[in-house]
Short mmCIF file of C-alpha atoms in Angstrom, two decimals:
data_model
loop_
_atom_site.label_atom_id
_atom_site.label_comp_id
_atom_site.label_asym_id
_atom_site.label_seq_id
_atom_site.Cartn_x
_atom_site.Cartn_y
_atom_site.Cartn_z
CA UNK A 9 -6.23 2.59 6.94
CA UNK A 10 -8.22 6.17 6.70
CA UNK A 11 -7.72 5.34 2.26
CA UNK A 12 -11.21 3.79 1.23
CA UNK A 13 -9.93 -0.01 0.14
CA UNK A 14 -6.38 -0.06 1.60
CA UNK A 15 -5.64 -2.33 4.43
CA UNK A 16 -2.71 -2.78 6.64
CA UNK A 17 -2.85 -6.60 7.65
CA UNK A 18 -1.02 -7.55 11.18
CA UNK A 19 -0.01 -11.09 11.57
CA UNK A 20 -0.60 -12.48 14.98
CA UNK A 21 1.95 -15.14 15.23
CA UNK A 22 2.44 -18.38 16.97
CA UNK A 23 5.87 -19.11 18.66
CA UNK A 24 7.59 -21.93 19.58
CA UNK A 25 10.97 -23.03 20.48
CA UNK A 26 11.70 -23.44 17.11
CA UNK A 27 10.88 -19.60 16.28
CA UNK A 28 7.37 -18.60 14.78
CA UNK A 29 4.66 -19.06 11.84
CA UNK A 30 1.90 -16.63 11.26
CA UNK A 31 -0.42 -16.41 7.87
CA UNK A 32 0.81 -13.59 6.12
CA UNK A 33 -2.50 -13.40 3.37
CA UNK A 34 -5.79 -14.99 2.76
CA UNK A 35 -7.86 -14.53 -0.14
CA UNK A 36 -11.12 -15.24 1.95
CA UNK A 37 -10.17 -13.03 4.84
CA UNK A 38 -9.42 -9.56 2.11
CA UNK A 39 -12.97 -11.07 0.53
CA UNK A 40 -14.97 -10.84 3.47
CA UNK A 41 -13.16 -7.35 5.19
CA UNK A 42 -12.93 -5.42 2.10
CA UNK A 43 -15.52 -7.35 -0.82
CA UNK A 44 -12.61 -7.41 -3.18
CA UNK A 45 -11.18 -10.72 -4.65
CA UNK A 46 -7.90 -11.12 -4.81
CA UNK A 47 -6.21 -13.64 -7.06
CA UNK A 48 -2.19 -13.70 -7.85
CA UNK A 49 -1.27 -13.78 -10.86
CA UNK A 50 2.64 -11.85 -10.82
CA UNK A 51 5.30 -11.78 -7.39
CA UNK A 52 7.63 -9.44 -7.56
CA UNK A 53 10.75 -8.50 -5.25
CA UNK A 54 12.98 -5.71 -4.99
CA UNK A 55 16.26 -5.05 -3.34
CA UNK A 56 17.36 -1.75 -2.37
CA UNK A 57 19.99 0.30 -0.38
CA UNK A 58 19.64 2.46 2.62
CA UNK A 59 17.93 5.44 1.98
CA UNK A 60 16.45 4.50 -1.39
CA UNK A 61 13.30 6.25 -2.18
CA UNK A 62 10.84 4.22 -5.03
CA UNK A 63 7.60 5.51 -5.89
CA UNK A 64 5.00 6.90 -6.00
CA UNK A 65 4.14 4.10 -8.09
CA UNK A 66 0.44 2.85 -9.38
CA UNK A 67 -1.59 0.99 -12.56
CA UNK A 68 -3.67 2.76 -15.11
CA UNK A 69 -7.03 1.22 -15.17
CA UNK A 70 -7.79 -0.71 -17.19
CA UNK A 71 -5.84 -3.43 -16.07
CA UNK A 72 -4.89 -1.96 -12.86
CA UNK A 73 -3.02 -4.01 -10.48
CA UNK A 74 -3.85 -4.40 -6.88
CA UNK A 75 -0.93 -5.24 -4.50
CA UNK A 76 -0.36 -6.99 -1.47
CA UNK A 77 3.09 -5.84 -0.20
CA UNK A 78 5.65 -7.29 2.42
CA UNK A 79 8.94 -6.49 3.89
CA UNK A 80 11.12 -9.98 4.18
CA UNK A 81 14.33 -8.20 4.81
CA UNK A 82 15.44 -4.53 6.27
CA UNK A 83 12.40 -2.06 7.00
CA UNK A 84 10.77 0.29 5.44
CA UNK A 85 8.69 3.45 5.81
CA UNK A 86 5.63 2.22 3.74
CA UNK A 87 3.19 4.47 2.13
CA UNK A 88 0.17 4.68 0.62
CA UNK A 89 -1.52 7.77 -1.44
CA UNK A 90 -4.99 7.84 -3.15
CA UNK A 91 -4.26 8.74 -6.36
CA UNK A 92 -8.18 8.11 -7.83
CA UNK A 93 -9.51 11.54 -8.83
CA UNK A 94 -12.83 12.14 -7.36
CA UNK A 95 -12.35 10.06 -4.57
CA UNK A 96 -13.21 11.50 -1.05
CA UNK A 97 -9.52 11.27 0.07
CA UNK A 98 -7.59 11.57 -2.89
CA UNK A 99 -4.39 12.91 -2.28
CA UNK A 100 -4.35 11.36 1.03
CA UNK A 101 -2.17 9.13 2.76
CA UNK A 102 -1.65 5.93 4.95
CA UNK A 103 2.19 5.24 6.84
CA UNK A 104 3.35 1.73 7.62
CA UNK A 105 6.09 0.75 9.17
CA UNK A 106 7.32 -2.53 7.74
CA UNK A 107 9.94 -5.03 8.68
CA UNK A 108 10.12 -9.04 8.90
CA UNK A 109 9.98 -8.96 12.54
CA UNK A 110 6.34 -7.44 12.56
CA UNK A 111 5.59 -9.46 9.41
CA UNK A 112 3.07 -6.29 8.83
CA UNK A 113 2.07 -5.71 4.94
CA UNK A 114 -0.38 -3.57 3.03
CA UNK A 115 -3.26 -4.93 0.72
CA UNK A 116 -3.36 -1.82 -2.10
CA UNK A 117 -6.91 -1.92 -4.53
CA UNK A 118 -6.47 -0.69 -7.86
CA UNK A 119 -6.14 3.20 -7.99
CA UNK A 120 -3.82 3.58 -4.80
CA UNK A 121 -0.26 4.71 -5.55
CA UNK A 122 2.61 2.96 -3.74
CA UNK A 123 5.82 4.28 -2.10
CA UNK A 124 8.33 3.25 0.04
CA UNK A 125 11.93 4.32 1.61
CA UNK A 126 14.48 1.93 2.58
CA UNK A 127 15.25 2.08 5.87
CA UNK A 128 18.30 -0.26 6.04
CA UNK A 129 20.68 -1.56 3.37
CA UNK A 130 19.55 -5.14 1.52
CA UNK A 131 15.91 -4.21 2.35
CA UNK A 132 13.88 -6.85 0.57
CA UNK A 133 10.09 -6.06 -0.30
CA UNK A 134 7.55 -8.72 -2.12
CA UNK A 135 4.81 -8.16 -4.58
CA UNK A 136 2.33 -10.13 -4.55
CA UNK A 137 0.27 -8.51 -7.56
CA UNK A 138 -3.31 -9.04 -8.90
CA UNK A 139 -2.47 -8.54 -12.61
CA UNK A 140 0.84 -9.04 -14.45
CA UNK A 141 2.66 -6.30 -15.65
CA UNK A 142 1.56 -4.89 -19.23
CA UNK A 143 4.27 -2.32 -20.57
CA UNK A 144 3.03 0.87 -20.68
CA UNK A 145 0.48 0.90 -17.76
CA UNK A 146 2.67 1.93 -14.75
CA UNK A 147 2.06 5.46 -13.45
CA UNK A 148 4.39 7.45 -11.61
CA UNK A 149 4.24 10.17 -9.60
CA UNK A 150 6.70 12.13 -7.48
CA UNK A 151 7.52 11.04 -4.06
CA UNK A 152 9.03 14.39 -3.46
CA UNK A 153 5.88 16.75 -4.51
CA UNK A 154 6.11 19.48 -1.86
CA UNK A 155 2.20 19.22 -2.44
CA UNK A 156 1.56 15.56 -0.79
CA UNK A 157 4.39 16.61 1.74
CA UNK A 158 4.51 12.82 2.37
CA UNK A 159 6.58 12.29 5.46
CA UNK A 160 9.60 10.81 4.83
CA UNK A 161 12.08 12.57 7.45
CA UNK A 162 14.89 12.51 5.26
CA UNK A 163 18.15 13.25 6.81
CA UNK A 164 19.88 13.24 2.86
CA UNK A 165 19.30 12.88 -0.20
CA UNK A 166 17.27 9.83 -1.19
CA UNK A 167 18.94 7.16 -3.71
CA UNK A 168 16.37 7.46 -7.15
CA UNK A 169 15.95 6.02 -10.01
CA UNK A 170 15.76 8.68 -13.20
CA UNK A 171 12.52 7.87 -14.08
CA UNK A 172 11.13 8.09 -10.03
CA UNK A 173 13.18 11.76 -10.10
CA UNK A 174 11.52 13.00 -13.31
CA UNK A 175 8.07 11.85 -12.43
CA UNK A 176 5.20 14.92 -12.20
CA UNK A 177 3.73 15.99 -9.17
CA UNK A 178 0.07 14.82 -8.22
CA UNK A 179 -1.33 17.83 -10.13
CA UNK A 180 0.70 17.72 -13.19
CA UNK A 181 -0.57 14.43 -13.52
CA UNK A 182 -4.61 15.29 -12.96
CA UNK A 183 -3.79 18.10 -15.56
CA UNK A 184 -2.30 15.70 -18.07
CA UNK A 185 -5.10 12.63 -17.61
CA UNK A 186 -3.07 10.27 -16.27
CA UNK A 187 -4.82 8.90 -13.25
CA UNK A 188 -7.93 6.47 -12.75
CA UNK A 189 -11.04 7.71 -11.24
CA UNK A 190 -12.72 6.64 -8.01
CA UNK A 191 -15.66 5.69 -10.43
CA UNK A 192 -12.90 3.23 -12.23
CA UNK A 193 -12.32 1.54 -9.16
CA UNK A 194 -14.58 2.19 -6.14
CA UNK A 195 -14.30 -0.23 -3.08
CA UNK A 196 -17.22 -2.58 -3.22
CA UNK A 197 -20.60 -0.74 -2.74
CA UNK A 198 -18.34 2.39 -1.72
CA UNK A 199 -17.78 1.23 1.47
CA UNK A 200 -15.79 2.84 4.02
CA UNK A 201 -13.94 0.76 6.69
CA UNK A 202 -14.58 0.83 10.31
CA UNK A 203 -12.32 -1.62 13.12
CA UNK A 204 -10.84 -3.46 9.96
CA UNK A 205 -14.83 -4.57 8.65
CA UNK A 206 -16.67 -2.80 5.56
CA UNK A 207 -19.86 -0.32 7.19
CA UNK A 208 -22.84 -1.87 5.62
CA UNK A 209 -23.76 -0.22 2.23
CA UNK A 210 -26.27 1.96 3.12
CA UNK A 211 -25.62 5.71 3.07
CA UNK A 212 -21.50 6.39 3.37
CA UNK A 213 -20.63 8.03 6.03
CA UNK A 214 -17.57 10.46 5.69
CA UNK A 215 -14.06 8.40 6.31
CA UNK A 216 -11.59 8.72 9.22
CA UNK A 217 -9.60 12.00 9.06
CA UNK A 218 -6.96 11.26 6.42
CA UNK A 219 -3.25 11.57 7.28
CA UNK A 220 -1.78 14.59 5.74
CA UNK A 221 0.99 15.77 8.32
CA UNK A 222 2.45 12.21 9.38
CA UNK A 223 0.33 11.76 12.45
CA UNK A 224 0.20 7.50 12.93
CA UNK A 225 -2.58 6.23 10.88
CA UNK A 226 -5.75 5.59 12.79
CA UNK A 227 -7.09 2.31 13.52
CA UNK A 228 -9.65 1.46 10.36
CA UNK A 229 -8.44 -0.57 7.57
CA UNK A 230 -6.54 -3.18 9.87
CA UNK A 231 -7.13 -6.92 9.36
CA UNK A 232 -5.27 -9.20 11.91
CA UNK A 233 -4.36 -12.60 10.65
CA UNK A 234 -3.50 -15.52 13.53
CA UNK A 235 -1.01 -18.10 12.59
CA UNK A 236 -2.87 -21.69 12.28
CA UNK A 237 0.30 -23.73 12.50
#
């Protein structure tokens, strides 16, 4: 993924008669791409309706909250949005395409926002979070800001919750200090990803051209993970 720390993980899976098994996460494999350790400590789920639209969502730091999500049921238009002020692609986005039948997820680091529309009623997605929620700490920002122009191709009106609705736009919420910095939570040594492994920490080079008008996300930032069973 062209966001400094995000990665979109694809399973490659092993199929039988009896169906298939893949490996969906590994703590070792995120440690050795990315440098960051990842430990569960909360799984969430939520359900939601065609055409429901939640996010932008994200974690003040401290505690922050990085995020390993999954689609188990549905699909969904996945995305992601540096929201760390002072990051080289702040603003920016990643767009993944999620459903069980890929069995493609996201690993989110601390600082990157998190948004997703249903595409399909009953669409199940899973949390698996670093932290566990501490009232208070959730940021929101509007999945709607004409500014991000994130590209949902909406055909209606997307299902919201009051709170996603009323959330400021990216800039109303630089103006009013509510986001991290990239110096809060920098990727380890300020790495930038190249064929889904961390550049060596020498001088950063600049990162991939960031998606801003929808184009499919370029290749760095993807971890493959092969079934063992």
């Amino acid at each position: 993924m062209t966001v400094p720390g995000a990665y979109r993980v694809e399973p490659e899976p092993l199929s039988d008669r009896r169906g298939h098994f893949f490996e969906s996460v590994r703590a070792s494999a995120l440690l050795a791409e990315g440098g960051w350790e990842f430990t569960v400590r909360q799984v969430n789920y939520s359900v939601s309706r065609r055409n429901t639209l939640r996010g932008i969502h994200g974690t003040t730091v401290p505690p922050g909250q990085a995020k390993f999500v999954t689609c188990v049921r549905g699909a969904a238009l996945d995305i992601a949005v540096d929201l760390r002020v002072g990051s080289p692609t702040f603003g920016h986005y990643d767009v993944t395409h999620q459903s069980p039948e890929t069995g493609t997820a996201v690993y989110l680091p601390d600082g990157v926002g998190h948004a997703f529309l249903a595409l399909t009623d009953d669409t199940c997605m899973s949390y698996l979070c670093s932290q566990e929620y501490v009232p208070g700490t959730m940021i929101d920002i509007d999945a709607l800001d004409p500014d991000l122009a994130l590209p949902w191709n909406l055909k209606e009106s997307p299902i919201r919750s009051d709170k996603d609705a009323a959330a400021p736009t990216l800039a109303e919420a630089v103006a009013a200090g509510l986001l991290p910095t990239w110096e809060q939570c920098p990727p380890l040594c300020r790495c930038f990803f190249s064929r889904g492994r961390a550049r060596g920490c020498g001088p950063s080079a600049p990162p991939a051209a960031p998606g801003r008008d929808g184009a499919p996300p370029a290749p760095p930032g993807r971890a493959r993970r092969r079934g063992t069973r």
